Coordinates of C-alpha atoms in Angstrom, one line a residue:
X1 CA -0.1 -0.1 -0.1
X2 CA 1.6 3.5 -1.2
X3 CA 2.3 5.8 1.6
X4 CA 0.7 9.5 1.4
X5 CA 4.5 10.7 0.9
X6 CA 4.9 8.4 -2.1
X7 CA 1.8 9.9 -3.7
X8 CA 2.3 13.4 -3.0
X9 CA 5.8 13.3 -4.4
X10 CA 4.5 11.6 -7.5
X11 CA 2.1 14.5 -7.8
X12 CA 4.8 17.2 -7.5
X13 CA 6.9 15.7 -10.1
X14 CA 4.0 15.6 -12.3
X15 CA 3.2 19.3 -11.7
X16 CA 6.8 20.3 -12.3
X17 CA 7.1 18.0 -15.7
X18 CA 3.7 18.5 -17.2
X19 CA 4.8 16.8 -20.5
X20 CA 5.7 13.8 -18.8
X21 CA 2.2 12.2 -19.0
X22 CA 1.3 13.8 -22.2
X23 CA 0.8 11.6 -25.4
X24 CA 3.8 11.1 -27.5
X25 CA 2.1 12.6 -30.5
X26 CA 1.7 16.2 -28.6
X27 CA 5.5 16.4 -28.0
X28 CA 7.5 18.9 -30.5
X29 CA 9.2 16.6 -33.1
X30 CA 12.1 17.8 -35.3
X31 CA 11.5 18.1 -39.0
X32 CA 12.5 14.8 -40.9
X33 CA 15.5 14.7 -43.3
X34 CA 13.0 14.8 -46.5
X35 CA 11.8 17.8 -45.2
X36 CA 15.1 19.5 -44.8
X37 CA 16.0 18.1 -48.1
X38 CA 12.9 19.6 -49.5
X39 CA 13.7 23.1 -48.1
X40 CA 17.3 22.8 -49.2
X41 CA 16.3 22.3 -53.0
X42 CA 13.6 24.9 -52.5
X43 CA 16.2 27.6 -51.5
X44 CA 18.8 26.5 -54.0
X45 CA 15.8 26.6 -56.7
X46 CA 14.8 30.1 -55.8
X47 CA 18.1 31.7 -55.3
X48 CA 18.8 32.5 -58.9
X49 CA 15.2 34.1 -59.1
X50 CA 15.9 36.3 -56.2
X51 CA 19.1 37.4 -57.5
X52 CA 17.5 38.2 -60.9
X53 CA 15.1 40.5 -58.8
X54 CA 17.8 42.1 -56.8
X55 CA 20.0 43.0 -59.8
X56 CA 17.0 44.2 -61.9
X57 CA 15.7 46.4 -59.5
X58 CA 19.0 47.8 -58.4
X59 CA 21.7 49.9 -60.4
X60 CA 24.6 47.9 -61.9
X61 CA 27.1 48.9 -59.1
X62 CA 25.1 46.9 -56.6
X63 CA 24.7 43.7 -58.2
X64 CA 27.4 42.1 -56.0
X65 CA 26.9 44.3 -53.1
X66 CA 23.9 43.4 -51.0
X67 CA 23.0 46.5 -49.3
X68 CA 19.6 46.6 -47.7
X69 CA 19.6 50.4 -48.2
X70 CA 20.5 50.4 -51.7
X71 CA 18.4 52.8 -53.9
X72 CA 15.7 51.0 -56.1
X73 CA 15.4 52.0 -59.7
X74 CA 13.5 50.9 -63.0
X75 CA 16.2 52.2 -65.2
X76 CA 17.1 48.7 -66.0
X77 CA 13.6 47.6 -67.4
X78 CA 13.5 51.0 -69.3
X79 CA 16.7 50.3 -70.8
X80 CA 15.9 46.6 -71.7
X81 CA 12.5 47.6 -73.3
X82 CA 14.2 50.3 -75.3
X83 CA 17.0 47.9 -76.7
X84 CA 14.6 45.2 -78.1
X85 CA 11.2 45.1 -79.6
X86 CA 9.6 43.2 -76.8
X87 CA 5.9 44.1 -78.0
X88 CA 6.7 42.1 -81.2
X89 CA 8.5 39.4 -79.1
X90 CA 5.5 38.9 -76.9
X91 CA 3.0 38.7 -79.9
X92 CA 5.2 36.0 -81.2
X93 CA 5.4 34.1 -78.3
X94 CA 1.6 33.9 -77.6
X95 CA 0.8 33.2 -81.1
X96 CA 3.4 30.4 -81.1
X97 CA 2.4 28.8 -77.7
X98 CA -1.1 29.1 -78.4
X99 CA -1.2 27.6 -81.9
X100 CA 1.0 24.8 -80.7
X101 CA -1.0 24.0 -77.7
X102 CA -4.2 23.9 -79.5
X103 CA -2.8 21.8 -82.4
X104 CA -1.5 19.4 -79.7
X105 CA -4.8 19.0 -78.2
X106 CA -6.3 18.1 -81.5
X107 CA -3.9 15.7 -82.8
X108 CA -3.1 14.1 -79.4
X109 CA -7.0 13.8 -78.6
X110 CA -7.6 11.9 -81.9
X111 CA -4.7 9.7 -81.7
X112 CA -5.2 8.8 -78.0
X113 CA -8.7 8.1 -78.6
X114 CA -7.9 5.7 -81.4
X115 CA -5.3 3.9 -79.4
X116 CA -7.8 3.7 -76.6
X117 CA -11.0 2.6 -78.0
X118 CA -10.8 1.4 -81.8
X119 CA -9.7 -2.1 -82.4
X120 CA -7.0 -1.4 -84.8
X121 CA -4.9 -4.1 -86.1
X122 CA -1.3 -3.9 -84.7
X123 CA -2.5 -1.1 -82.3
X124 CA 0.2 -1.9 -79.5
X125 CA 2.9 -2.0 -82.0
X126 CA 1.9 1.5 -83.4
X127 CA 1.7 2.7 -79.9
X128 CA 5.1 1.7 -79.1
X129 CA 6.5 3.3 -82.2
X130 CA 4.8 6.4 -81.1
X131 CA 6.4 6.0 -77.6
X132 CA 10.0 5.9 -79.3
X133 CA 9.7 9.6 -79.6
X134 CA 9.9 10.0 -75.9
X135 CA 13.7 8.7 -76.5
X136 CA 14.8 10.9 -79.2
X137 CA 16.3 14.2 -78.1
X138 CA 14.8 17.0 -80.4
X139 CA 18.4 18.3 -81.0
X140 CA 19.2 15.0 -83.1
X141 CA 16.2 16.1 -85.7
X142 CA 17.3 19.7 -86.2
X143 CA 19.1 19.1 -89.3
X144 CA 15.9 17.1 -91.0
X145 CA 13.6 19.4 -89.6
X146 CA 15.2 22.4 -91.2
X147 CA 15.4 20.7 -94.4
X148 CA 11.6 19.9 -94.3
X149 CA 10.8 23.4 -93.1
X150 CA 12.8 24.8 -95.9
X151 CA 11.1 22.7 -98.6
X152 CA 7.6 23.8 -97.3
X153 CA 8.8 27.5 -97.3
X154 CA 8.6 27.7 -93.4
X155 CA 11.7 29.3 -92.7
X156 CA 11.4 32.4 -90.7
X157 CA 8.0 31.8 -89.8
X158 CA 6.0 31.0 -86.7
X159 CA 4.4 28.0 -88.4
X160 CA 7.9 26.6 -89.0
X161 CA 8.9 26.9 -85.2
X162 CA 5.7 25.1 -83.9
X163 CA 5.1 22.5 -86.7
X164 CA 7.6 19.7 -85.3
X165 CA 5.9 19.8 -82.1
X166 CA 2.3 19.3 -83.1
X167 CA 2.5 15.5 -82.9
X168 CA 3.4 14.9 -79.1
X169 CA 4.2 11.2 -77.9
X170 CA 3.9 12.7 -74.2
X171 CA 0.4 14.3 -74.9
X172 CA -0.9 10.9 -76.9
X173 CA 0.4 8.8 -74.0
X174 CA -1.2 10.8 -71.2
X175 CA -4.6 11.2 -72.8
X176 CA -4.7 7.5 -73.9
X177 CA -4.1 6.5 -70.5
X178 CA -6.9 8.7 -69.1
X179 CA -9.4 7.5 -71.6
X180 CA -8.8 4.1 -71.0
X181 CA -10.1 4.9 -67.3
X182 CA -13.2 6.1 -68.6
X183 CA -16.2 3.3 -68.0
X184 CA -17.3 2.0 -71.1
X185 CA -21.0 2.3 -70.0
X186 CA -20.8 6.2 -70.7
X187 CA -19.9 5.6 -74.2
X188 CA -22.8 2.9 -74.6
X189 CA -25.2 5.2 -73.0
X190 CA -24.2 7.9 -75.7
X191 CA -24.1 5.5 -78.5
X192 CA -27.8 4.6 -77.5
X193 CA -28.6 8.3 -77.7
X194 CA -27.7 8.3 -81.3
X195 CA -24.1 9.9 -80.9
X196 CA -21.2 9.7 -83.5
X197 CA -17.8 9.0 -82.5
X198 CA -16.9 12.5 -82.6
X199 CA -19.9 13.3 -80.5
X200 CA -18.8 10.7 -78.0
X201 CA -15.4 12.0 -78.0
X202 CA -16.5 15.6 -77.7
X203 CA -19.4 15.2 -74.9
X204 CA -18.0 12.2 -72.9
X205 CA -14.4 11.8 -72.9
X206 CA -13.0 15.5 -73.2
X207 CA -15.0 16.7 -70.3
X208 CA -13.9 13.9 -68.0
X209 CA -10.4 14.4 -69.1
X210 CA -10.3 18.0 -68.4
X211 CA -7.5 17.9 -65.5
X212 CA -5.4 16.0 -67.8
X213 CA -5.8 18.4 -70.5
X214 CA -4.9 21.0 -67.9
X215 CA -1.9 19.3 -66.5
X216 CA -0.7 18.7 -70.1
X217 CA -1.3 22.2 -71.2
X218 CA 0.7 23.7 -68.3
X219 CA 3.6 21.5 -69.4
X220 CA 3.5 22.3 -73.1
X221 CA 3.2 26.0 -72.5
X222 CA 6.0 26.3 -70.3
X223 CA 8.3 24.2 -72.7
X224 CA 7.3 26.1 -75.6
X225 CA 7.7 29.5 -74.0
X226 CA 11.2 28.5 -72.8
X227 CA 12.2 26.7 -76.2
X228 CA 15.4 28.4 -77.4
X229 CA 17.4 26.0 -79.9
X230 CA 15.1 25.5 -82.6
X231 CA 13.5 29.0 -82.8
X232 CA 17.0 30.5 -83.0
X233 CA 18.1 27.8 -85.9
X234 CA 14.9 28.4 -88.1
X235 CA 14.3 32.2 -87.4
X236 CA 16.3 35.3 -88.6
X237 CA 14.3 38.4 -88.2
X238 CA 12.5 40.2 -85.5
X239 CA 9.2 39.5 -87.1
X240 CA 9.3 35.6 -86.1
X241 CA 11.4 35.4 -83.2
X242 CA 10.1 34.4 -80.0
X243 CA 11.2 36.0 -76.5
X244 CA 14.0 33.4 -75.7
X245 CA 15.8 34.2 -79.0
X246 CA 15.2 37.9 -78.6
X247 CA 17.0 37.8 -75.2
X248 CA 20.2 36.9 -77.1
X249 CA 20.5 40.6 -78.1
X250 CA 21.5 41.4 -74.4
X251 CA 24.2 39.0 -74.4
X252 CA 26.1 40.0 -77.4
X253 CA 29.8 40.5 -76.4
X254 CA 30.4 43.2 -79.1
X255 CA 27.8 45.2 -77.4
X256 CA 28.8 44.9 -74.0
X257 CA 27.1 42.9 -71.5
X258 CA 25.1 44.9 -68.5
X259 CA 24.0 42.0 -66.1
X260 CA 21.4 44.5 -64.6
X261 CA 19.8 44.9 -68.0
X262 CA 19.9 41.2 -68.7
X263 CA 18.3 40.6 -65.6
X264 CA 15.5 42.7 -66.2
X265 CA 14.8 41.6 -69.8
X266 CA 14.8 37.9 -68.3
X267 CA 12.1 39.0 -65.8
X268 CA 10.3 40.7 -68.7
X269 CA 10.2 37.2 -70.6
X270 CA 9.3 35.3 -67.6
X271 CA 6.8 37.7 -66.0
X272 CA 3.7 36.2 -67.9
X273 CA 4.4 32.7 -66.7
X274 CA 5.3 33.8 -63.2
X275 CA 2.0 35.7 -62.6
X276 CA 0.0 32.9 -64.1
X277 CA 1.8 30.3 -61.7
X278 CA 1.2 32.7 -58.6
X279 CA -2.5 33.6 -59.4
X280 CA -3.4 29.9 -60.3
X281 CA -1.1 27.9 -58.2
X282 CA -3.8 25.9 -56.4
X283 CA -5.5 24.8 -59.9
X284 CA -1.8 23.7 -61.1
X285 CA -1.4 21.5 -58.2
X286 CA -4.8 20.1 -58.2
X287 CA -4.6 19.3 -62.0
X288 CA -1.3 17.3 -61.6
X289 CA -2.8 15.5 -58.6
X290 CA -6.0 14.6 -60.5
X291 CA -4.0 13.6 -63.7
X292 CA -1.6 11.2 -61.6
X293 CA -4.5 9.8 -59.8
X294 CA -6.0 8.7 -63.1

């Protein structure tokens, strides 16, 4: 039988150490190794962007001097805008990205629907041949693509920049996998209602695949907005150059390189994508999650 002295001493110890009897889940836990690694990668990823902001909004003499009281200026953006026709570059880039993404949606949708639903002889073999495109680097095909574009008279045109990317193996694969998860009963019900194949595709498959379209559209827009090598090869005038090629004006060694102006021009080129990501970040993440779950 416990003595009153022992009971009182136990109560005193619990009073002095209130967390002794608390559940283990309520105790403060240290971040895991995966969390620390994720934060480290985030800092490494965002550091160049932060430096670009610093260099763009400060005079050139403060590019390597991190003074919190350094004066802010917009002269770098004024100089960048005056040295290159950014208005034309924006127009070309918007036209290029919009045309490529819309063409990819049409081509990839029809191809994916055929691979997912039509009983085509040798369908699996044909699909494997399409997937081979994923293993071929675009740089390998530059010479052949340039020859074909030259024969078609598409050199120095926006159509010539986007034409090699219309048939995307990644888009066909992604949409095919999504279409295969859609129940056959919905297709049968639409067929009973008298819908044709195109109506079934438009009214049944496309609406149910909206998260996949959004996820793929984001990847495609980001890729073609930042694409550099092929537009550089196939264009030779301001009338057809996109933003990425236009930025080469600021790195010409014969004119001198002002890195503050280069940073401002870089921010001008990525500003639409950056603003779109900040405004629709939640929708971006949800679209990728839904596409991945399918």
